[in-house]
Coordinates of C-alpha atoms and ligand atoms in Angstrom, one line a residue:
X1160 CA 50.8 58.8 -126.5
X1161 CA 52.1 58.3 -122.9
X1162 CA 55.4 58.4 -122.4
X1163 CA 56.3 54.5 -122.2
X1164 CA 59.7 55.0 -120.0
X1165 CA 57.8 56.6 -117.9
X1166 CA 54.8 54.7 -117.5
X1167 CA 57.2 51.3 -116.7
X1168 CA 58.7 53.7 -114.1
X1169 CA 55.5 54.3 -112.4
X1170 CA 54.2 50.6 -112.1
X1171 CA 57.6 49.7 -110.5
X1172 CA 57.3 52.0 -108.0
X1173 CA 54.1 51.2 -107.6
X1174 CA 55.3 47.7 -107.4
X1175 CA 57.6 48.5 -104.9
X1176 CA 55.3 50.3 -102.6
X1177 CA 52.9 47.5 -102.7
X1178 CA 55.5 44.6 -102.1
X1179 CA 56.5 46.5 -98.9
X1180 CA 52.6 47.1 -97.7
X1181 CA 52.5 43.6 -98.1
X1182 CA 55.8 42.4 -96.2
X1183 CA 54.3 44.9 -93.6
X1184 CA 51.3 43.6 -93.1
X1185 CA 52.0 39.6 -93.8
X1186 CA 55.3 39.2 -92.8
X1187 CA 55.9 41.5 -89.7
X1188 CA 52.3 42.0 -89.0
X1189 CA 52.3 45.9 -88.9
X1190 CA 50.6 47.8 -91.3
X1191 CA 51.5 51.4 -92.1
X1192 CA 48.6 52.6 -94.7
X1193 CA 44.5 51.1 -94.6
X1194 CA 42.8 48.2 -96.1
X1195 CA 41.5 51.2 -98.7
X1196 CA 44.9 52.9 -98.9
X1197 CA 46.5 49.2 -100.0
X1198 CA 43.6 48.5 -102.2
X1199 CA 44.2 51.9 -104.1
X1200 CA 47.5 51.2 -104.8
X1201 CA 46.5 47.6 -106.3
X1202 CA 44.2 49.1 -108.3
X1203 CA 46.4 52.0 -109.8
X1204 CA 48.3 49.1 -110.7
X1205 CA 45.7 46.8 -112.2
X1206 CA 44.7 49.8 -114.4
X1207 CA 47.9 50.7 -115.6
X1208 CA 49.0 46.8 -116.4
X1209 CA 45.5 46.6 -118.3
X1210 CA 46.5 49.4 -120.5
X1211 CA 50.1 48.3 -120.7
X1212 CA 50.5 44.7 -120.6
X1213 CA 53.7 44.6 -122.0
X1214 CA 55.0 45.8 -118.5
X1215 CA 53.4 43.1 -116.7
X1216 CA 56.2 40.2 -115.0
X1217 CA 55.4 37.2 -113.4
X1218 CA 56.5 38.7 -110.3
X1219 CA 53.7 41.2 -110.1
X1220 CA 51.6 41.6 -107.2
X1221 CA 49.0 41.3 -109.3
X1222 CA 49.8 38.1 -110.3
X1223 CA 49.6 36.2 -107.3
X1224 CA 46.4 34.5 -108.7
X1225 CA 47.1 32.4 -111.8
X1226 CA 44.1 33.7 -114.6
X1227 CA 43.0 29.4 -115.2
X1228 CA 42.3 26.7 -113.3
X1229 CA 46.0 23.9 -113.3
X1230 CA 45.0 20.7 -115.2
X1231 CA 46.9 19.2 -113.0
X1232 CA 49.7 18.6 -111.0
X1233 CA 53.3 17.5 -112.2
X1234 CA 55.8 16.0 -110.9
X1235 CA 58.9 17.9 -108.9
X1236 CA 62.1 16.3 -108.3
X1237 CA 63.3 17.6 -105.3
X1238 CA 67.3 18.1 -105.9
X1239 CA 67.9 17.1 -102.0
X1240 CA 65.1 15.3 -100.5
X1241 CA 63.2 16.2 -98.2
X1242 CA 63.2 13.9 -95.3
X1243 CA 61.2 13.7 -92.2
X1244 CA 62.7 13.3 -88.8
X1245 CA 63.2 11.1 -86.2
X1246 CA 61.0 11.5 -82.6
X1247 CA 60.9 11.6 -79.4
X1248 CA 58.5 11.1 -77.2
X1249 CA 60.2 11.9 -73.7
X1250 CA 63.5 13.5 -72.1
X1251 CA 65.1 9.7 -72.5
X1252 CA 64.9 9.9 -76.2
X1253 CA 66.3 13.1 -76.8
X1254 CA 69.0 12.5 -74.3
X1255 CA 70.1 9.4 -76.4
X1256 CA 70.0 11.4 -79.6
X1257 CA 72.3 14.3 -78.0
X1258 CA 74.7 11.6 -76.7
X1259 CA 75.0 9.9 -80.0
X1260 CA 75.5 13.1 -81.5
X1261 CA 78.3 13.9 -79.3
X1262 CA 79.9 11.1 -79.8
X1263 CA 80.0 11.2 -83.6
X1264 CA 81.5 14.6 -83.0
X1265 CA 84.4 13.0 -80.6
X1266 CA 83.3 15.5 -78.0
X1267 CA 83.4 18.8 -79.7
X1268 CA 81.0 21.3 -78.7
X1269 CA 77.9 22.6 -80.5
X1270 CA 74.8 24.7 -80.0
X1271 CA 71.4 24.2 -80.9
X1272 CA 68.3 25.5 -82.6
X1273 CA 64.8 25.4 -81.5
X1274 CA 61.8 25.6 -83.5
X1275 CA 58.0 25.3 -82.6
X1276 CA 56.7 22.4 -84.6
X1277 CA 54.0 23.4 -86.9
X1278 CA 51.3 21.7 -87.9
X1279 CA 51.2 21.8 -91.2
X1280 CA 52.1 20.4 -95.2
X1281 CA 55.6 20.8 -95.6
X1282 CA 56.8 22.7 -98.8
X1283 CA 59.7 23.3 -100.5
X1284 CA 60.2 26.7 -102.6
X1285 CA 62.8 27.2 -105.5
X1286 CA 64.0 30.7 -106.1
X1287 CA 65.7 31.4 -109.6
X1288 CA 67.5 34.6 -110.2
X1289 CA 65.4 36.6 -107.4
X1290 CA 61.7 34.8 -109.1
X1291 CA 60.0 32.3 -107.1
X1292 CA 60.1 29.3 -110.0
X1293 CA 58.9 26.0 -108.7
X1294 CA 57.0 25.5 -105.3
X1295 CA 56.5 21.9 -104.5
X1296 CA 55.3 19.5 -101.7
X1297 CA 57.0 17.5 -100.0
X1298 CA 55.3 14.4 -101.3
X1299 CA 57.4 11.3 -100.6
X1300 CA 60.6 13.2 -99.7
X1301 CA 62.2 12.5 -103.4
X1302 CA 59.2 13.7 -105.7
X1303 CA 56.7 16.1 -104.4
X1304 CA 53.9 17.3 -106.4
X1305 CA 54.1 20.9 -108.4
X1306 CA 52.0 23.5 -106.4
X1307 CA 53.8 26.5 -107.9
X1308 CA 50.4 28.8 -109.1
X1309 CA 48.6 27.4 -105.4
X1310 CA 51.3 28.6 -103.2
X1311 CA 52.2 32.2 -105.5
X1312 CA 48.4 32.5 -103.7
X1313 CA 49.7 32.7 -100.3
X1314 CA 50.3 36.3 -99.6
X1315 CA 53.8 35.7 -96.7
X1316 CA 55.5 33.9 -99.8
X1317 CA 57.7 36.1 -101.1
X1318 CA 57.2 35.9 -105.6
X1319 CA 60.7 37.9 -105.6
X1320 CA 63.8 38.4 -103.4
X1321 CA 66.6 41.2 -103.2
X1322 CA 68.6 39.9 -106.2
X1323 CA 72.0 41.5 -104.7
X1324 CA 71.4 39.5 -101.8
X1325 CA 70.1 35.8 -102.5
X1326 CA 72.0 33.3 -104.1
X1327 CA 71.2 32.6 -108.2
X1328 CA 69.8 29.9 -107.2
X1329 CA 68.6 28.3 -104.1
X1330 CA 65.5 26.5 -102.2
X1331 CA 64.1 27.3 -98.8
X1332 CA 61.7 24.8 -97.0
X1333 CA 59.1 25.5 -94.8
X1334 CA 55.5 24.9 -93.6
X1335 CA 51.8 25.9 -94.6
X1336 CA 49.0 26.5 -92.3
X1337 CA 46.1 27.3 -91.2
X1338 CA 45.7 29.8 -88.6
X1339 CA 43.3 28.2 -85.9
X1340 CA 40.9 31.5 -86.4
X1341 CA 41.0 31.2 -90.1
X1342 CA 40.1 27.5 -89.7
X1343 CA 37.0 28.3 -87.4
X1344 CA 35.7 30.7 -89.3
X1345 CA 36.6 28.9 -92.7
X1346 CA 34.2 25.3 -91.1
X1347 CA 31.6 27.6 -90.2
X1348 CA 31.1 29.0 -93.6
X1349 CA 31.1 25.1 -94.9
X1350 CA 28.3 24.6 -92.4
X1351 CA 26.5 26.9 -93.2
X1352 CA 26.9 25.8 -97.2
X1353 CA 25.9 22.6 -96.2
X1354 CA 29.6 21.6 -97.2
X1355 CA 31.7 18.7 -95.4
X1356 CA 34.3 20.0 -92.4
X1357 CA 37.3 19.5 -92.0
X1358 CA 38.8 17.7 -89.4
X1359 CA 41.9 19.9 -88.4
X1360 CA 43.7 23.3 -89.2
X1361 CA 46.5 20.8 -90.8
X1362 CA 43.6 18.8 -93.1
X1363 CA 42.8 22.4 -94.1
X1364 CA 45.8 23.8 -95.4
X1365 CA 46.2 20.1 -96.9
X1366 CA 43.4 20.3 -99.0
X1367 CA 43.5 24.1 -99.9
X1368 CA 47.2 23.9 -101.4
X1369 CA 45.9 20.7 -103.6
X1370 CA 43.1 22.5 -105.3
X1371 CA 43.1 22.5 -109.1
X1372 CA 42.0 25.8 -109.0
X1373 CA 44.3 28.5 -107.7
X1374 CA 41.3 30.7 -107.3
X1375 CA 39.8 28.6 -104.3
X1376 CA 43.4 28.4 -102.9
X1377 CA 43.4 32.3 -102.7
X1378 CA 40.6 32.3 -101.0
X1379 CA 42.1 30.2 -97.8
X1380 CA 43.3 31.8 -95.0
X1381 CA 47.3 30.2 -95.4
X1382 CA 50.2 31.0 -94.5
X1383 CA 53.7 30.3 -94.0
X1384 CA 57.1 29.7 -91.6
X1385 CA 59.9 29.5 -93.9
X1386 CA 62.4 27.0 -91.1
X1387 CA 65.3 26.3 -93.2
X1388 CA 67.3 26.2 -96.5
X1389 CA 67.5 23.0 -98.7
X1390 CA 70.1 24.2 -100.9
X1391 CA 71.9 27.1 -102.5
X1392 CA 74.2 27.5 -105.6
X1393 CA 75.8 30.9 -106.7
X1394 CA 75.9 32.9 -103.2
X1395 CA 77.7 32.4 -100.2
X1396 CA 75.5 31.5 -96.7
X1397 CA 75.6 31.6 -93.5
X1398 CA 77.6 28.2 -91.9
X1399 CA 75.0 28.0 -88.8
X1400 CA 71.3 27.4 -89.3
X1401 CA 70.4 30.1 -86.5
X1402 CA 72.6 32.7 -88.7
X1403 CA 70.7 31.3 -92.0
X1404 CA 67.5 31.6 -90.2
X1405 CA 68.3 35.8 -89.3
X1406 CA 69.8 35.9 -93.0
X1407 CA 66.4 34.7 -95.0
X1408 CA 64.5 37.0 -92.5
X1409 CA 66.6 39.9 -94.5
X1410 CA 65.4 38.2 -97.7
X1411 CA 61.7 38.9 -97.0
X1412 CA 61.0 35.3 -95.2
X1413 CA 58.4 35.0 -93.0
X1414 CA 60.5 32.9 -89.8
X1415 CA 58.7 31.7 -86.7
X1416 CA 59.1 34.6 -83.9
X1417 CA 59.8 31.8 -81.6
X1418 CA 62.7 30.6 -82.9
X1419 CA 65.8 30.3 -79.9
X1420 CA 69.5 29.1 -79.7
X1421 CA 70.0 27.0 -77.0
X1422 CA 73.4 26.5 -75.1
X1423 CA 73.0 23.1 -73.7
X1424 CA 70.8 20.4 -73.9
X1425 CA 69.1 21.4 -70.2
X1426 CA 67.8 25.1 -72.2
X1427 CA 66.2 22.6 -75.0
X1428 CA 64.1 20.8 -72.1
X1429 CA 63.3 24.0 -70.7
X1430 CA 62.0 25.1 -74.4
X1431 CA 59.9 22.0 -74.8
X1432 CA 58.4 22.4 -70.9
X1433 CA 57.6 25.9 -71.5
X1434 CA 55.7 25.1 -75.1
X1435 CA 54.0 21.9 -73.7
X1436 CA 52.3 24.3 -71.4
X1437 CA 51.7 27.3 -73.4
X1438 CA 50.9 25.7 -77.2
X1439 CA 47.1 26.7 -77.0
X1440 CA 48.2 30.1 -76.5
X1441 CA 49.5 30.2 -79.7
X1442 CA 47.1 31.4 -83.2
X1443 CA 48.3 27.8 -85.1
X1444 CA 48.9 24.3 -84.3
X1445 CA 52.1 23.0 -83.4
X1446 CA 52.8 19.2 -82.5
X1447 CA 55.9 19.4 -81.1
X1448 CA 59.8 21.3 -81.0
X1449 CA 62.6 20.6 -83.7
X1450 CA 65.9 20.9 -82.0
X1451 CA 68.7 21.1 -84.5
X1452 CA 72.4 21.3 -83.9
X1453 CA 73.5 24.9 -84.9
X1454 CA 76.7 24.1 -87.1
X1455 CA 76.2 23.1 -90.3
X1456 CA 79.6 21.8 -90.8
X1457 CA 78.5 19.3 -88.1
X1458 CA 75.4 18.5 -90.1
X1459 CA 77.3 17.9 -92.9
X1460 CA 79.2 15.3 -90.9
X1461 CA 76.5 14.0 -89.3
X1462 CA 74.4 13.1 -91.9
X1463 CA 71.8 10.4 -92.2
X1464 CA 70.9 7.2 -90.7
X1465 CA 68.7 5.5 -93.4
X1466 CA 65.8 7.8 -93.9
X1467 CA 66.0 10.5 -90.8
X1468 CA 69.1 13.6 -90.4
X1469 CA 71.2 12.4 -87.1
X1470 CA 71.6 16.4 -86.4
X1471 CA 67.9 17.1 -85.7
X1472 CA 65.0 15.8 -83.9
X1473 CA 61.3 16.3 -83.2
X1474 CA 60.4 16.2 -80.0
X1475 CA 56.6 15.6 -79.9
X1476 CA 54.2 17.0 -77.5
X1477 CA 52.2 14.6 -75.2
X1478 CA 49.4 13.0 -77.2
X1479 CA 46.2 14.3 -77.3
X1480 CA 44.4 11.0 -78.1
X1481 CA 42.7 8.1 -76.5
X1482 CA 41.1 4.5 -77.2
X1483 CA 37.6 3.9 -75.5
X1484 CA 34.9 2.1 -77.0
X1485 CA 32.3 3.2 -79.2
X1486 CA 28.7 2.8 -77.6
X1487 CA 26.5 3.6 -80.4
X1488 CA 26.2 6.3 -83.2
X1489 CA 23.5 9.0 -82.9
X1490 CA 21.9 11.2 -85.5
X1491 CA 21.6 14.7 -85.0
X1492 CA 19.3 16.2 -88.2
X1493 CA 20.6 19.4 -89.4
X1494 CA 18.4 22.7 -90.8
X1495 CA 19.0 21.5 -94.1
X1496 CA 17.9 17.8 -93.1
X1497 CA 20.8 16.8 -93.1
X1498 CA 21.4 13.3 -91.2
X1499 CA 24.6 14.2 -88.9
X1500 CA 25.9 10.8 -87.1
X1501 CA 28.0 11.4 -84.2
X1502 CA 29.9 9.0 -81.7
X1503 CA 28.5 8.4 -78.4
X1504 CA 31.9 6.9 -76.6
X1505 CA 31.9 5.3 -73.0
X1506 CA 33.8 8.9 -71.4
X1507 CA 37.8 9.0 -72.0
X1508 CA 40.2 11.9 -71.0
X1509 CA 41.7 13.6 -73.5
X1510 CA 44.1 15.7 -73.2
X1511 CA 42.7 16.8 -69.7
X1512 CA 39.2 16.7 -70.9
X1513 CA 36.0 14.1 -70.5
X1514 CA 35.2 13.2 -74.6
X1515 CA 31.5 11.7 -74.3
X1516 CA 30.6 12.4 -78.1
X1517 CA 33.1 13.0 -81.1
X1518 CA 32.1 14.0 -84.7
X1519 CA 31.7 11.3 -87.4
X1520 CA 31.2 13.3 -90.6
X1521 CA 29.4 10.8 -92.8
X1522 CA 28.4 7.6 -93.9
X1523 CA 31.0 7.6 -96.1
X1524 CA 33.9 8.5 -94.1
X1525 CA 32.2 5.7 -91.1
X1526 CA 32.7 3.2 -93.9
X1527 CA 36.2 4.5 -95.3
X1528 CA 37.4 4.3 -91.9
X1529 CA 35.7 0.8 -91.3
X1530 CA 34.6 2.1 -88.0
X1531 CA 31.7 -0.7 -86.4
X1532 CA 29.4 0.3 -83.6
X1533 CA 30.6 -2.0 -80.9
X1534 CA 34.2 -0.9 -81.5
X1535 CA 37.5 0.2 -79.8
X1536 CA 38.2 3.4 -81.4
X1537 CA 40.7 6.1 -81.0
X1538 CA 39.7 9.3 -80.4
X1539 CA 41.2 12.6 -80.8
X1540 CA 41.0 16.2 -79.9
X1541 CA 43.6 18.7 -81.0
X1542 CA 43.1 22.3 -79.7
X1543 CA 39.1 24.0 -79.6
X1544 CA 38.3 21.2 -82.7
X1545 CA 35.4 19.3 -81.7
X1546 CA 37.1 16.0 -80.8
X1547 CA 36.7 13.3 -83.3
X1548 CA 37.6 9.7 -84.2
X1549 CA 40.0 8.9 -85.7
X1550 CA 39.9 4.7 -86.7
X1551 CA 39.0 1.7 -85.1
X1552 CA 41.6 -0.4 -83.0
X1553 CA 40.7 -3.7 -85.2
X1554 CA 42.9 -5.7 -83.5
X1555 CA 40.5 -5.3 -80.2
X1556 CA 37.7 -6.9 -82.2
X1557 CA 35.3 -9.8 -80.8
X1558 CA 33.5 -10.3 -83.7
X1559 CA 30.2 -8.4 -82.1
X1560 CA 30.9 -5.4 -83.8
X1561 CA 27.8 -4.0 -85.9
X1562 CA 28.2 -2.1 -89.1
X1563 CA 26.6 1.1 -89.0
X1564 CA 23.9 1.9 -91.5
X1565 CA 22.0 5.6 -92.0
X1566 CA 18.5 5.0 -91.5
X1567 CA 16.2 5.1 -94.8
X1568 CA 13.5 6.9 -92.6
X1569 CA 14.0 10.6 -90.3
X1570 CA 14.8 9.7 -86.6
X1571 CA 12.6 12.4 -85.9
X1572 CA 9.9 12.8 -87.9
X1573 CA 9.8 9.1 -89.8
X1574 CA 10.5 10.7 -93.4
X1575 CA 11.6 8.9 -95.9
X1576 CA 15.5 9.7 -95.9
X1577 CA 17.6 10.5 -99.3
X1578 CA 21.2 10.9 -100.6
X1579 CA 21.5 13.6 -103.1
X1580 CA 23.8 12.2 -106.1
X1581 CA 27.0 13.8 -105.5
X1582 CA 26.5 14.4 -102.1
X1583 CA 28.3 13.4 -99.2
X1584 CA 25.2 13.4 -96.7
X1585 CA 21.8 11.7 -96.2
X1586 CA 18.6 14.4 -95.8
X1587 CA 15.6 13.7 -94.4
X1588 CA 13.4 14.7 -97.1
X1589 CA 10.5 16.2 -94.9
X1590 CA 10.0 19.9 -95.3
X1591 CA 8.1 20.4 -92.1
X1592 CA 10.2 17.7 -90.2
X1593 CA 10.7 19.3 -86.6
X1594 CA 14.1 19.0 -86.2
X1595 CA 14.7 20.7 -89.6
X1596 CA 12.2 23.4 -88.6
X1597 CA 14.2 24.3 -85.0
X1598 CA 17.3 24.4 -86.5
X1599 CA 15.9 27.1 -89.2
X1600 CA 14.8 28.8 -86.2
X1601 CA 18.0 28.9 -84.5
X1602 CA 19.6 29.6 -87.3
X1603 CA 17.5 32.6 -88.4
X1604 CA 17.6 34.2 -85.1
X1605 CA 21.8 33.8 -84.9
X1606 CA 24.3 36.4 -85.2
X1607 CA 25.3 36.1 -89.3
X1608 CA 21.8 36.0 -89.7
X1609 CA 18.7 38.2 -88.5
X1610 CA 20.5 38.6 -84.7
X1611 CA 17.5 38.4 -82.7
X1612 CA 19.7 39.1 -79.7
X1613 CA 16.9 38.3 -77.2
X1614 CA 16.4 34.7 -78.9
X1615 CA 18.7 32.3 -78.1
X1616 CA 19.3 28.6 -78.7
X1617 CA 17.2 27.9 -75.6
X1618 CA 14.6 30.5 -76.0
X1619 CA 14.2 29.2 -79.5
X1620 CA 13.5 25.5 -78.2
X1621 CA 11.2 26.9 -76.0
X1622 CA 9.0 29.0 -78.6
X1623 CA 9.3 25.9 -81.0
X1624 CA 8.2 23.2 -78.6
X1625 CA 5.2 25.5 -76.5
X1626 CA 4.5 25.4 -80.7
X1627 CA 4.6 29.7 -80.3
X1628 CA 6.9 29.8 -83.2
X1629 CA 6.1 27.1 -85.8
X1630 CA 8.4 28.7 -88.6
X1631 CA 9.9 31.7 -88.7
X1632 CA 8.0 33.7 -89.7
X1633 CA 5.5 33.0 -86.7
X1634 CA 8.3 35.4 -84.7
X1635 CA 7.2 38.4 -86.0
X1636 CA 3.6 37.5 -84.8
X1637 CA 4.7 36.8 -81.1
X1638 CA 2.3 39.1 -78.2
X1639 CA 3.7 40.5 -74.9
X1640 CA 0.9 38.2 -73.8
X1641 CA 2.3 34.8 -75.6
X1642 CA 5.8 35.4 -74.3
X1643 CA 5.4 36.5 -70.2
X1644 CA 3.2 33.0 -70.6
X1645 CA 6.5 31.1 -70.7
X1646 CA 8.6 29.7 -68.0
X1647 CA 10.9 32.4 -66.4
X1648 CA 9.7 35.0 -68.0
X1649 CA 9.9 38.8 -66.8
X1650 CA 8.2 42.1 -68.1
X1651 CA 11.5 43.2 -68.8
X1652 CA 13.4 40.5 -70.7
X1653 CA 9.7 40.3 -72.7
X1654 CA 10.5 44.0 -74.0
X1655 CA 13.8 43.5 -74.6
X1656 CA 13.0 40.2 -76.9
X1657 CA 10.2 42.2 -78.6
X1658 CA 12.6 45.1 -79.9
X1659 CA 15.2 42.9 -81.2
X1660 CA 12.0 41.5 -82.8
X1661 CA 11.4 44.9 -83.9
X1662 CA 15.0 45.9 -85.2
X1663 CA 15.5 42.7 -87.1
X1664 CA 13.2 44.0 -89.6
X1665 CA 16.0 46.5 -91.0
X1666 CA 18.3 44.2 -91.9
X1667 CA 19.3 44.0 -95.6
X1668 CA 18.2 41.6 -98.0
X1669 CA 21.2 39.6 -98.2
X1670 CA 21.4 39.1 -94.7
X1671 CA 17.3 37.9 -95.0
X1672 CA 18.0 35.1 -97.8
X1673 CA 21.0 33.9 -95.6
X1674 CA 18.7 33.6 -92.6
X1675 CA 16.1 31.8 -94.5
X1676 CA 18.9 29.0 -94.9
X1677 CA 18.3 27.9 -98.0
X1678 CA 20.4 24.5 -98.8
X1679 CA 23.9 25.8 -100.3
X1680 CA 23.3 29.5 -99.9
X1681 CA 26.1 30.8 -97.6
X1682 CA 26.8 34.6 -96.9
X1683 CA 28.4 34.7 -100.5
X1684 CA 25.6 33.5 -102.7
X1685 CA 23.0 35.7 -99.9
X1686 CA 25.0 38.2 -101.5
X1687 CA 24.3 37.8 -105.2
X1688 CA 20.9 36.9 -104.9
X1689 CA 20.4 40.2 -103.3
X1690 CA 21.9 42.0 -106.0
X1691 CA 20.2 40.0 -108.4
X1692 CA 16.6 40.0 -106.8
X1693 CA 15.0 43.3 -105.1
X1694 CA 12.9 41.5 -102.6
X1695 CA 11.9 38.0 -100.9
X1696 CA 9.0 37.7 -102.9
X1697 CA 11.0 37.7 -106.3
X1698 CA 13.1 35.6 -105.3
X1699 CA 10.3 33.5 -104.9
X1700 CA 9.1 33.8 -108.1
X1701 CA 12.2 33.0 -109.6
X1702 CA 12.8 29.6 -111.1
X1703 CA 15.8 27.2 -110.6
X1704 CA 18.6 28.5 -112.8
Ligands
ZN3168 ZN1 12.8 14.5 -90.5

């Protein structure tokens, strides 16, 4: 028999070694070993805890994932609440709230923090003894819902801290996002699945924190800016927030690099200018600045006014929404036949850009939001999203406004149109409807799927409407002949089309069902399938299971 001493001794290193890695590569975002190199380590882990579980603490990095699904959530009450913040909207505001502030003080002087203010679902994290016990949301600022085995997910949340160095017990607040990339890519794999979209990065992180199941949770790209301290009991801190801000850094924290102490309140404008004019530069979404007074002996003294801290402020960035009317809604039909409505608007600016269409996900959501063709609505576009609207301005109403209705027959092909029980959209139920069949064709010759580089979006319309390419698998038939025929056509863009042709053919299986677009089958499923079945032709063969 192993020697057990030893055996604890080397999954605590091993522990260690991987609690660093990850603080490396979450926190400070420099990596010192591989993907593979990290992924070794986990798994020397994993084996040993499976042959040892009585070694294995909540605190392990293998235990980020909770093993079942959370009934559901309880009910935290949050010791200080959590309280949102007055704002302002221009230089006169926050002037006003300095003056006030320095007049409470009777004219002492203070300095101030500022923070980048991110988009995202505010949490609250309790740490007991070094353990991460009790992550919660910040629900109505008193009560917040229980999101402990969600957020244990997030890989930038520390599950333990230095023990020597934290208080017994304290709580530190901060916000979860969703990087803007991990949102793109995160909406195009719900395309792709047929799956609804969500509106926003912040939406995003909203919805992935609340899922039941941890194990969808993991799979979100989240993470986190711890920005302050609720509370601590057992452990002396830091009496500024900038100080506190450096000190949980020490603790493993992941803090906003942006953070800055400002002298004066002219440095806080010049903060604010400088991120009104660089925020898309930055890989989240922020809405604003928090400026905070540095002491916390002056917070203390501050306080409240009803609901809102006097000592700090959010001074919101310049709104990126409008009100215009809403012309009409279109329907775009999907590859899946899926009936997509969209806003037609009479053209706004938003944000520094001409909005002539905005997404409107569904019937459903038209409805929930009681938007009517006819109406005033406000529209809005944040960052690269596709801009979208938001709600109707009822009070603008004549009384001429039309509720929308999908159409029970295809816009383009006549079909008769159905809504899946279950489902959120309408599909036109038409296999060889056109619009279905062009969207299969663009999607088949796309990057993820075939990449039939010399194909694109227009080339595609072009095959599909000189009726060249009927389906897809009318590409692989295409002559030299057929294709210098078309408009703007040369010898040498025909050969160049023809070998991408010609190299599709390699790609693996997977990559085939994907391309075929099958309703529900993303990358993932592709995937399986492939394993599953050896060829297109089983697959086939295979009934629904
Ligand atoms: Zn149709």
């Amino acid at each position: 028999m192993a020697d057990l001493d030893e055996v604890k001794r080397q999954i605590e290193k091993l522990r260690e070694q991987i609690n660093y890695h990850n603080y490396r590569y979450y926190v400070l975002d420099s990596p010192e070993i591989s993907d593979a190199e990290y992924d070794e380590l986990m798994r020397q882990l994993r084996e040993l805890e499976a042959k040892y579980p009585q070694f294995i603490t909540p605190d392990s990095p293998t235990q980020r994932v909770g093993a079942a699904p959370v009934e559901a959530f309880g009910v935290v009450e949050h010791p200080q609440p959590l309280l949102s913040l007055a704002n302002a909207f221009d230089d006169d505001d926050l002037e006003a709230w300095y003056r006030r502030a320095v007049d409470l003080l009777g004219g002492r002087k203070f300095d101030f923090v500022c923070e980048l203010k991110i988009d995202g679902l505010a949490v609250a994290l309790t740490y007991v003894d070094g353990l991460l016990e009790v992550g919660a949301t910040r629900g109505d600022g008193y009560r917040g819902e229980n999101i402990t085995q969600n957020l244990r997910t997030i890989k930038s949340i520390p599950l333990s801290v230095p023990r020597d160095k934290a208080p017994s017990r304290f709580e530190v607040r901060g916000e979860v996002y969703m990087p803007k990339a991990g949102f793109k890519k995160l909406n195009q794999e719900r395309e792709k699945e047929g799956l609804p979209l969500f509106a926003n990065p912040r939406n995003a992180a909203a919805g992935s924190v609340r899922q039941l199941d941890p194990r969808v949770t993991a799979q979100r790209p989240l993470d986190i800016f711890i920005y302050g301290l609720g509370w601590a009991e057992g452990g002396r801190v830091p009496d500024t927030h900038w100080e506190i801000l450096q000190y949980l850094k020490t603790l493993g924290f992941k803090i906003n690099p942006n953070v800055r102490r400002c002298d004066t309140i002219a440095e806080v404008r010049d903060y604010y200018r400088h991120w009104v004019e660089y925020r898309e530069t930055l890989p989240y979404d922020v809405d604003g600045v928090v400026v905070k007074i540095n002491p916390i002996a002056y917070q203390v003294e501050l306080g409240y006014v009803g609901r809102e801290p006097r000592w700090a402020i959010a001074y919101k960035f310049p709104a990126t929404q409008a009100t215009t009317r809403l012309i009409d809604i279109g329907i775009n039909v999907g590859r899946t036949g899926s009936l997509n409505p969209y806003a037609i608007l009479e053209p706004v600016q938003v944000g520094g850009v001409t909005v002539k269409s905005a997404a409107l996900h569904n019937e459903e959501d038209i409805h929930r939001k009681d938007i009517r063709i006819g109406d005033w609505v406000i529209v809005q576009r944040a960052g690269e999203v596709i801009p979208e609207v938001v709600g109707p301005v009822v009070s603008r109403r004549t009384g001429a406004e039309k509720i929308f209705r999908m159409p029970d027959k295809c816009p383009v092909c006549g079909a008769e149109v159905i809504k899946p029980e279950g489902e959120a959209m309408h599909r036109c139920t038409n296999a060889a409807c056109p619009a279905q069949a062009l969207e299969r064709i663009k999607h088949f010759v796309s990057r993820g799927a075939m990449d039939i580089e010399g194909i694109g979006e227009k080339l595609a319309q072009a095959l599909f409407e000189s009726g060249l390419v009927k389906d897809v698998g009318d590409i692989y038939y295409l002559t030299r002949e057929q294709l210098l025929r078309l408009e703007r056509m040369g010898e040498k863009s025909v050969s160049n089309i023809l070998k991408s042709i010609e190299n599709s053919k390699d790609r693996p299986l997977a990559r085939v069902i994907f391309a075929l677009g099958i309703t529900h089958v993303g990358e993932e499923t592709a995937e399986l399938l492939a394993e599953h079945f050896h060829s297109v032709d089983e697959l086939a063969k295979a009934t629904r299971e």
